[in-house]
Amino acid sequence: MHFLRKGLGLVGRRGFATLTSSTKRAKAKKTLWTLGGLGGVAGLTYYLLRDEAYVADFQDAHAHVPQLAIHPVEGGAKGLPIVTHQIDDDVERETNIKKPRLVVVGGGWGAVSVLKNIDKDKYNITLISDNNYFLFTPLLPSATVGTLEMRSLLEPLRKIALRAGAHFLEARAVDIDLENNLVEVQSHGSDGHEGKSFYVPYDRVILAVGSTSITHGVDGIEHTHRLKTIRDAMDVRRKVTSNVEKAVLPTTSPEERKRLLSFVVCGGGPTGVEFAAELYDWMNEDLVKWFPKLLREDISVTIIQSRDHILNTFDVQISEYAERRFSRAKIDVVTNARVSRIEPDKVIYKLTNTDPPVFKEVPYGLCMWSTGIAMTPFAERLAEKLGTQVHKRCIKTDEYLRVKGIPDGSVFAIGDCATIENPRVLEHIMDIFHKADKAHNGLLTFEEFCTAVHDIRTRFPLTEQHLGEMMELFNTYDKDKNGRLDLEEMRIMLHDIDQKMTHLPATAQVASQQGAYLGKTLSQLADSRPDKCIAPFKYNYLGTLAYLGNTAVGEFNWGMHMVGGLWAMYLWRSVYWSQQVSARQRVNLSIDWTKRALFGRDLSTI
Ligand code: FAD
């Protein structure tokens, strides 16, 4: 009452204008309440209707189950059952069976990108993956210390497949019968029983099986952890937490505590560096807060890198920034060092820039192995079978992503498991030169040079991005400035082009661009074989990013470099947030980052 009286008094003193504005405020408040109420009622109605729809769908689904009979016939090189129909080839999808069969093996960046870009009306698509989820690998290091939850990085492949009208089989492809166009697949075993093998027939097959870690023949690799799968991240998280908890126990000696808290990363590429950065964040933000102070003194992170810089695929300015930042953070970066042996509790490495080489050792509680990629057993089997494949780490393809050595062009390979074989243009110099040298005088005029370049472009499409503007190219290689190009000058030009054609990196960016290319190209070619009228795959480098612990570094295709700063971390997050494959993943990421900012990381592991 006191407040009411005071309020009325105010009204009296301030007069009519005050009364009007307070009436307006009251009206606005009422409108807001009304709108809020209406919103609430609408929301509730929506949920009720949705639930009702679920029940109706459920009843509907049970009302009729139109399904074709499945009669696997036996055949192929091993006489296994051949899947002619799939269990979800129901009556509505019967037309599907008549379409060309496209089999996609793998469930990562390459495979998902194919599914997102393929015209689902053109093919009867089957996706085969040994996991039933797509993993957003670039954020995997963040899951190792609980910055992000594991589930936030996963999207069910079944949902992705169904959106593309594809069948999904969670099983492992073990071999490929090239004579009969059959992929040999094995289901996962359970309850002590082995999985069953069967064939999935294809008209075209895309292999996107990714890679495994390379071992370089180092002894003791089995003592290390990797970071390729969600299970790897779970193991690492469990190990990090359990080591820290063990270090706190009164029975742990100071030496043992130091060893338990020593984290060694073998490999200074983006994955190793990002893992070290996540550990650093975790130490500074959570460890110091929740664990005894002494641990901070005993903890150590060491990166062992064989080259003279970490992040050596980035510009040197970025590598040096990363090294300076890590040295301030007391992360020990050992460069020019090769791991020679790994024992259960220590890593032995050799410094390569000393003569004679010096051997050193570092004890560890967790050792992360992240030194590069190698072929999966499936890819290896195919490469062996083809014989022509001499590349040690990947299956070789041509510029249309068709696997080399398969004449009918029905097998494609993309992503980490594949590499496009670069042509050696220099080997064709005599042919190119003599064809263009119309006057037969051993010299090319500018016009003749243009003919030669056109010939190179047509025969070797991958050279396109290294040829550039014609006059500029001519002037660059006309070394004696006589307005003609002789054979030696042409040789230097072709040699330079060959040098520039490096292999594409094993990144999500390459895999997803290749997947998009194949998805679109195969949609166009549903009724014919890929041939000359189709443009070859062209990689469009957009840039690279790496997380460095509450900041990030990056380089972009337009030449800009991003070196540190808080804004860099927000840009890094925004890029990966926008690249998520579903809205659900985006919501999960936003929640995880907010939770971490408000409450810190979750320290429990199960
Ligand atoms: P993957 O994505 O590895 O997918 C392969 C799939 O095939 C998997 O689902 C696997 O289960 C399945 N498979 C394998 N064998 C079989 C089989 N026999 N039968 C059925 N299924 C099979 N790249 C970037 O561009 N930016 C980054 O920041 C970045 N960060 C990374 C961080 C980490 C920790 C890692 C490990 C990689 C990172 N990469 C990054 C690299 C990127 O993840 C890979 O280049 C990319 O995943 C390759 O895509 P892919 O489709 O070839 O293979």
PDB file of C-alpha atoms and ligand atoms in Angstrom, residues 104-113 127-142 157 169-175 183-186 188 207-213 226-229 232 270-272 274-275 314 370 373 376-379 381 414-418 505-512 514 539 543-547 572 576 579, ligand 1:
ATOM      1  CA  VAL A 104      29.410 -45.770 -51.410  1.00  0.00           C
ATOM      2  CA  VAL A 105      31.903 -47.364 -49.005  1.00  0.00           C
ATOM      3  CA  GLY A 106      32.822 -45.234 -45.953  1.00  0.00           C
ATOM      4  CA  GLY A 107      30.960 -42.845 -43.694  1.00  0.00           C
ATOM      5  CA  GLY A 108      33.284 -39.860 -43.389  1.00  0.00           C
ATOM      6  CA  TRP A 109      33.767 -36.530 -45.138  1.00  0.00           C
ATOM      7  CA  GLY A 110      34.023 -37.944 -48.647  1.00  0.00           C
ATOM      8  CA  ALA A 111      31.037 -40.312 -48.445  1.00  0.00           C
ATOM      9  CA  VAL A 112      28.741 -37.803 -46.750  1.00  0.00           C
ATOM     10  CA  SER A 113      29.574 -35.172 -49.314  1.00  0.00           C
ATOM     11  CA  LEU A 127      25.973 -46.628 -48.128  1.00  0.00           C
ATOM     12  CA  ILE A 128      28.238 -49.129 -46.345  1.00  0.00           C
ATOM     13  CA  SER A 129      30.169 -47.998 -43.295  1.00  0.00           C
ATOM     14  CA  ASP A 130      31.709 -49.844 -40.366  1.00  0.00           C
ATOM     15  CA  ASN A 131      30.392 -47.090 -38.041  1.00  0.00           C
ATOM     16  CA  ASN A 132      26.851 -45.836 -37.937  1.00  0.00           C
ATOM     17  CA  TYR A 133      27.854 -42.210 -37.450  1.00  0.00           C
ATOM     18  CA  PHE A 134      29.652 -39.410 -39.234  1.00  0.00           C
ATOM     19  CA  LEU A 135      32.458 -37.956 -37.111  1.00  0.00           C
ATOM     20  CA  PHE A 136      33.363 -34.272 -37.314  1.00  0.00           C
ATOM     21  CA  THR A 137      37.134 -34.910 -37.059  1.00  0.00           C
ATOM     22  CA  PRO A 138      38.470 -31.312 -36.902  1.00  0.00           C
ATOM     23  CA  LEU A 139      36.955 -30.899 -33.431  1.00  0.00           C
ATOM     24  CA  LEU A 140      38.092 -34.299 -32.130  1.00  0.00           C
ATOM     25  CA  PRO A 141      41.011 -32.863 -30.074  1.00  0.00           C
ATOM     26  CA  SER A 142      38.464 -30.742 -28.157  1.00  0.00           C
ATOM     27  CA  LEU A 157      24.677 -41.938 -40.883  1.00  0.00           C
ATOM     28  CA  LEU A 169      24.321 -50.982 -44.037  1.00  0.00           C
ATOM     29  CA  GLU A 170      26.503 -50.862 -40.935  1.00  0.00           C
ATOM     30  CA  ALA A 171      29.127 -53.403 -41.955  1.00  0.00           C
ATOM     31  CA  ARG A 172      32.752 -53.591 -43.042  1.00  0.00           C
ATOM     32  CA  ALA A 173      33.760 -53.826 -46.695  1.00  0.00           C
ATOM     33  CA  VAL A 174      36.546 -56.397 -46.827  1.00  0.00           C
ATOM     34  CA  ASP A 175      37.232 -56.903 -50.506  1.00  0.00           C
ATOM     35  CA  VAL A 183      31.710 -55.461 -52.919  1.00  0.00           C
ATOM     36  CA  GLU A 184      32.393 -58.127 -50.310  1.00  0.00           C
ATOM     37  CA  VAL A 185      30.941 -57.025 -47.003  1.00  0.00           C
ATOM     38  CA  GLN A 186      31.102 -58.539 -43.527  1.00  0.00           C
ATOM     39  CA  HIS A 188      29.916 -57.126 -37.270  1.00  0.00           C
ATOM     40  CA  LEU A 207      35.580 -45.873 -52.089  1.00  0.00           C
ATOM     41  CA  ALA A 208      35.909 -43.341 -49.276  1.00  0.00           C
ATOM     42  CA  VAL A 209      37.379 -45.510 -46.524  1.00  0.00           C
ATOM     43  CA  GLY A 210      39.773 -42.917 -45.061  1.00  0.00           C
ATOM     44  CA  SER A 211      43.107 -43.935 -43.581  1.00  0.00           C
ATOM     45  CA  THR A 212      44.899 -45.366 -40.579  1.00  0.00           C
ATOM     46  CA  SER A 213      47.972 -44.016 -38.781  1.00  0.00           C
ATOM     47  CA  ARG A 226      45.966 -42.316 -31.641  1.00  0.00           C
ATOM     48  CA  LEU A 227      43.369 -39.699 -32.423  1.00  0.00           C
ATOM     49  CA  LYS A 228      41.386 -40.842 -35.438  1.00  0.00           C
ATOM     50  CA  THR A 229      38.122 -42.233 -34.114  1.00  0.00           C
ATOM     51  CA  ASP A 232      40.414 -43.025 -29.580  1.00  0.00           C
ATOM     52  CA  PRO A 270      47.751 -29.812 -36.824  1.00  0.00           C
ATOM     53  CA  THR A 271      46.302 -32.813 -34.915  1.00  0.00           C
ATOM     54  CA  GLY A 272      49.240 -33.123 -32.488  1.00  0.00           C
ATOM     55  CA  GLU A 274      45.715 -29.001 -31.372  1.00  0.00           C
ATOM     56  CA  PHE A 275      45.768 -31.838 -28.843  1.00  0.00           C
ATOM     57  CA  PHE A 314      51.586 -23.551 -42.755  1.00  0.00           C
ATOM     58  CA  SER A 370      50.127 -38.463 -34.758  1.00  0.00           C
ATOM     59  CA  ILE A 373      48.494 -41.547 -42.597  1.00  0.00           C
ATOM     60  CA  THR A 376      43.367 -49.113 -44.466  1.00  0.00           C
ATOM     61  CA  PRO A 377      43.470 -52.921 -44.928  1.00  0.00           C
ATOM     62  CA  PHE A 378      40.631 -52.641 -47.484  1.00  0.00           C
ATOM     63  CA  ALA A 379      42.469 -50.050 -49.593  1.00  0.00           C
ATOM     64  CA  ARG A 381      43.970 -55.174 -50.580  1.00  0.00           C
ATOM     65  CA  ILE A 414      38.202 -40.166 -52.845  1.00  0.00           C
ATOM     66  CA  GLY A 415      39.523 -38.551 -49.678  1.00  0.00           C
ATOM     67  CA  ASP A 416      42.354 -39.851 -47.516  1.00  0.00           C
ATOM     68  CA  CYS A 417      42.404 -43.271 -49.184  1.00  0.00           C
ATOM     69  CA  ALA A 418      43.115 -41.844 -52.650  1.00  0.00           C
ATOM     70  CA  PRO A 505      46.743 -32.995 -48.727  1.00  0.00           C
ATOM     71  CA  ALA A 506      44.774 -35.540 -46.681  1.00  0.00           C
ATOM     72  CA  THR A 507      42.170 -33.111 -45.360  1.00  0.00           C
ATOM     73  CA  ALA A 508      38.433 -32.947 -44.851  1.00  0.00           C
ATOM     74  CA  GLN A 509      38.403 -30.069 -47.330  1.00  0.00           C
ATOM     75  CA  VAL A 510      39.795 -32.226 -50.145  1.00  0.00           C
ATOM     76  CA  ALA A 511      37.582 -35.224 -49.271  1.00  0.00           C
ATOM     77  CA  SER A 512      34.391 -33.181 -49.200  1.00  0.00           C
ATOM     78  CA  GLN A 514      35.903 -34.639 -54.148  1.00  0.00           C
ATOM     79  CA  TYR A 539      40.654 -28.596 -55.985  1.00  0.00           C
ATOM     80  CA  GLY A 543      42.505 -22.098 -46.355  1.00  0.00           C
ATOM     81  CA  THR A 544      43.640 -23.926 -43.234  1.00  0.00           C
ATOM     82  CA  LEU A 545      43.007 -23.314 -39.553  1.00  0.00           C
ATOM     83  CA  ALA A 546      44.569 -24.665 -36.379  1.00  0.00           C
ATOM     84  CA  TYR A 547      43.587 -24.188 -32.744  1.00  0.00           C
ATOM     85  CA  TRP A 572      37.811 -20.741 -35.806  1.00  0.00           C
ATOM     86  CA  TYR A 576      33.530 -25.207 -37.738  1.00  0.00           C
ATOM     87  CA  GLN A 579      30.412 -26.639 -41.362  1.00  0.00           C
TER      88      GLN A 579
HETATM   89  P1  FAD B   1      37.141 -40.434 -43.095  1.00  0.00           P
HETATM   90  O1  FAD B   1      36.482 -39.165 -42.758  1.00  0.00           O
HETATM   91  O2  FAD B   1      38.224 -40.929 -42.205  1.00  0.00           O
HETATM   92  O3  FAD B   1      36.028 -41.543 -43.230  1.00  0.00           O
HETATM   93  C1  FAD B   1      36.318 -42.866 -43.521  1.00  0.00           C
HETATM   94  C2  FAD B   1      35.111 -43.672 -43.139  1.00  0.00           C
HETATM   95  O4  FAD B   1      35.176 -44.960 -43.721  1.00  0.00           O
HETATM   96  C3  FAD B   1      34.955 -43.875 -41.646  1.00  0.00           C
HETATM   97  O5  FAD B   1      33.618 -43.645 -41.299  1.00  0.00           O
HETATM   98  C4  FAD B   1      35.315 -45.340 -41.439  1.00  0.00           C
HETATM   99  O6  FAD B   1      34.643 -45.879 -40.341  1.00  0.00           O
HETATM  100  C5  FAD B   1      34.833 -45.930 -42.751  1.00  0.00           C
HETATM  101  N1  FAD B   1      35.538 -47.152 -43.160  1.00  0.00           N
HETATM  102  C6  FAD B   1      36.853 -47.395 -43.150  1.00  0.00           C
HETATM  103  N2  FAD B   1      37.117 -48.608 -43.642  1.00  0.00           N
HETATM  104  C7  FAD B   1      35.929 -49.159 -43.961  1.00  0.00           C
HETATM  105  C8  FAD B   1      35.540 -50.405 -44.508  1.00  0.00           C
HETATM  106  N3  FAD B   1      36.436 -51.324 -44.838  1.00  0.00           N
HETATM  107  N4  FAD B   1      34.233 -50.650 -44.687  1.00  0.00           N
HETATM  108  C9  FAD B   1      33.291 -49.731 -44.373  1.00  0.00           C
HETATM  109  N5  FAD B   1      33.610 -48.524 -43.856  1.00  0.00           N
HETATM  110  C10 FAD B   1      34.911 -48.245 -43.664  1.00  0.00           C
HETATM  111  N6  FAD B   1      41.019 -31.980 -42.043  1.00  0.00           N
HETATM  112  C11 FAD B   1      40.765 -30.700 -42.276  1.00  0.00           C
HETATM  113  O7  FAD B   1      40.529 -30.333 -43.438  1.00  0.00           O
HETATM  114  N7  FAD B   1      40.765 -29.769 -41.275  1.00  0.00           N
HETATM  115  C12 FAD B   1      40.997 -30.114 -39.982  1.00  0.00           C
HETATM  116  O8  FAD B   1      40.993 -29.266 -39.082  1.00  0.00           O
HETATM  117  C13 FAD B   1      41.244 -31.478 -39.679  1.00  0.00           C
HETATM  118  N8  FAD B   1      41.461 -31.871 -38.421  1.00  0.00           N
HETATM  119  C14 FAD B   1      41.597 -33.195 -38.152  1.00  0.00           C
HETATM  120  C15 FAD B   1      41.732 -33.614 -36.835  1.00  0.00           C
HETATM  121  C16 FAD B   1      41.870 -34.949 -36.535  1.00  0.00           C
HETATM  122  C17 FAD B   1      41.988 -35.392 -35.107  1.00  0.00           C
HETATM  123  C18 FAD B   1      41.882 -35.904 -37.580  1.00  0.00           C
HETATM  124  C19 FAD B   1      42.028 -37.370 -37.269  1.00  0.00           C
HETATM  125  C20 FAD B   1      41.773 -35.510 -38.896  1.00  0.00           C
HETATM  126  C21 FAD B   1      41.627 -34.155 -39.193  1.00  0.00           C
HETATM  127  N9  FAD B   1      41.492 -33.715 -40.512  1.00  0.00           N
HETATM  128  C22 FAD B   1      41.240 -32.397 -40.776  1.00  0.00           C
HETATM  129  C23 FAD B   1      41.621 -34.657 -41.633  1.00  0.00           C
HETATM  130  C24 FAD B   1      40.255 -35.149 -42.048  1.00  0.00           C
HETATM  131  O9  FAD B   1      39.534 -35.649 -40.960  1.00  0.00           O
HETATM  132  C25 FAD B   1      40.390 -36.241 -43.085  1.00  0.00           C
HETATM  133  O10 FAD B   1      41.173 -35.781 -44.136  1.00  0.00           O
HETATM  134  C26 FAD B   1      39.022 -36.642 -43.586  1.00  0.00           C
HETATM  135  O11 FAD B   1      38.297 -37.237 -42.543  1.00  0.00           O
HETATM  136  C27 FAD B   1      39.115 -37.597 -44.758  1.00  0.00           C
HETATM  137  O12 FAD B   1      37.820 -37.946 -45.144  1.00  0.00           O
HETATM  138  P2  FAD B   1      37.519 -39.404 -45.746  1.00  0.00           P
HETATM  139  O13 FAD B   1      36.091 -39.410 -46.135  1.00  0.00           O
HETATM  140  O14 FAD B   1      38.529 -39.738 -46.754  1.00  0.00           O
HETATM  141  O15 FAD B   1      37.771 -40.393 -44.538  1.00  0.00           O
END
